[in-house]
XYZ file of C-alpha atoms in Angstrom:
157
model
C 0.000 0.000 0.000
C 2.808 2.424 0.842
C 4.455 1.801 -2.535
C 1.203 2.730 -4.265
C 0.988 6.000 -2.303
C 4.617 6.823 -3.093
C 3.994 6.242 -6.806
C 0.908 8.437 -6.677
C 2.878 11.186 -4.906
C 5.647 10.942 -7.520
C 3.141 11.232 -10.369
C 1.508 14.252 -8.711
C 4.883 15.947 -8.168
C 5.836 15.344 -11.794
C 2.537 16.804 -13.012
C 3.046 19.930 -10.886
C 6.610 20.319 -12.148
C 5.558 19.934 -15.775
C 2.720 22.409 -15.359
C 5.261 24.940 -14.162
C 7.248 24.459 -17.381
C 4.266 25.229 -19.572
C 4.323 28.656 -21.134
C 1.423 31.041 -21.468
C -1.288 30.390 -24.020
C -1.213 32.007 -27.453
C -4.419 33.929 -26.718
C -2.728 35.738 -23.825
C 0.519 36.408 -25.714
C -0.775 37.891 -28.970
C -0.076 41.479 -27.899
C 3.376 40.681 -26.492
C 4.908 38.916 -29.481
C 7.460 41.291 -31.040
C 6.798 42.730 -34.496
C 8.497 41.202 -37.516
C 11.712 43.015 -38.461
C 11.767 44.764 -41.819
C 12.600 42.386 -44.679
C 11.687 39.297 -42.646
C 8.664 37.047 -42.407
C 7.549 34.799 -39.541
C 6.932 31.059 -39.439
C 4.869 29.561 -36.604
C 5.118 25.873 -35.762
C 2.357 24.313 -33.697
C 1.188 20.893 -32.614
C -2.388 20.549 -31.386
C -1.994 16.963 -30.201
C -1.743 16.734 -26.436
C -1.905 12.972 -25.948
C 1.076 11.029 -24.551
C 1.283 9.085 -27.831
C 2.539 12.256 -29.474
C 4.961 13.123 -26.675
C 8.243 12.450 -28.482
C 9.854 15.591 -29.807
C 11.784 15.783 -33.043
C 14.021 18.531 -34.322
C 12.518 20.680 -37.066
C 14.433 22.271 -39.934
C 13.857 25.343 -42.024
C 15.944 24.696 -45.133
C 19.198 23.353 -43.670
C 18.894 24.916 -40.197
C 17.476 23.215 -37.112
C 15.127 25.809 -35.591
C 13.527 23.963 -32.686
C 11.487 20.947 -31.640
C 7.826 20.115 -31.888
C 6.042 19.772 -28.558
C 2.483 18.498 -28.128
C 0.019 21.254 -27.228
C 2.555 24.006 -27.948
C 3.817 26.519 -30.488
C 6.936 28.525 -31.297
C 8.028 30.828 -34.106
C 11.080 31.819 -36.117
C 11.723 34.879 -38.238
C 13.484 34.519 -41.574
C 14.328 36.780 -44.518
C 11.867 36.771 -47.395
C 12.501 33.791 -49.667
C 11.657 30.178 -50.450
C 11.626 27.645 -47.634
C 11.328 23.917 -47.049
C 10.267 22.757 -43.579
C 10.859 19.165 -42.461
C 12.206 17.169 -39.533
C 15.906 16.708 -38.815
C 16.331 13.598 -40.938
C 14.184 14.738 -43.859
C 11.815 11.818 -43.290
C 8.073 12.154 -43.555
C 6.390 14.884 -45.471
C 7.534 18.455 -45.168
C 6.155 21.612 -46.698
C 7.582 24.103 -49.194
C 6.436 27.702 -49.481
C 7.391 31.268 -50.291
C 7.702 33.708 -47.362
C 7.292 37.378 -48.216
C 8.540 40.298 -46.129
C 6.036 41.009 -43.344
C 4.151 37.756 -44.011
C 3.316 35.139 -41.382
C 3.003 31.456 -42.330
C 1.723 28.638 -40.098
C 2.927 25.034 -40.093
C 0.793 22.470 -38.240
C 2.821 19.478 -37.032
C 1.171 16.100 -36.441
C 2.999 13.123 -34.929
C 2.030 9.673 -36.179
C 1.862 6.838 -33.649
C 3.614 3.530 -34.201
C 0.829 1.481 -32.662
C 0.537 0.491 -29.024
C 4.210 1.191 -28.240
C 3.518 4.902 -27.863
C 6.554 5.622 -30.024
C 6.250 8.337 -32.612
C 6.844 7.637 -36.261
C 7.027 10.338 -38.900
C 5.966 13.866 -38.358
C 3.636 15.244 -40.959
C 3.427 18.940 -41.609
C 0.792 21.060 -43.249
C 0.865 24.694 -44.274
C -2.339 26.156 -42.825
C -4.273 28.825 -44.711
C -5.977 31.169 -44.094
C -3.997 32.598 -41.144
C -7.210 33.079 -39.138
C -7.753 29.316 -39.139
C -4.267 28.659 -37.748
C -4.616 31.396 -35.128
C -7.934 29.916 -33.977
C -6.301 26.480 -33.676
C -3.439 27.981 -31.665
C -5.489 29.982 -29.128
C -5.118 27.507 -26.256
C -1.684 26.168 -27.191
C 1.263 26.967 -24.908
C 4.298 28.999 -25.924
C 7.351 26.789 -26.334
C 9.945 29.522 -26.759
C 12.844 27.442 -25.512
C 12.599 25.543 -28.781
C 13.788 28.360 -31.019
C 16.258 31.259 -31.088
C 13.416 33.805 -31.228
C 11.752 34.701 -27.930
C 8.836 36.620 -26.522
C 10.404 39.243 -24.215
C 10.140 38.364 -20.543
C 9.525 34.649 -21.104
């Protein structure tokens, strides 16, 4: 019986610790995200899945550069000069997306992790360019900021 209580206490402590790591929701950050620098555009990455099956994180690339990791229930962004971009995971497996980014433009990439059955392991990541922007922003409202994933940051977080 004591072992069961200790396990329960450990699970509760872990949940509290993880909740403390969660960033603020997109809906509360919209006014605090810095403007896009002149000549640049912005790319948001977000993953709506919050289930443990999708818990494994993979590195994401923009062209040849690793820019961060996907995280279930979270988002982050990177700013890049106007140009053509290919977004995929670190090993270029799965399906990525290609698009043009104009100066001042914001693009949204939805990341979905595929399960490898009952193991809980994650297979390929699939990515989808989401348009119109209002659709992506609505999907992101309750997602948590995962700024530690990328070089760009929201000031104060």
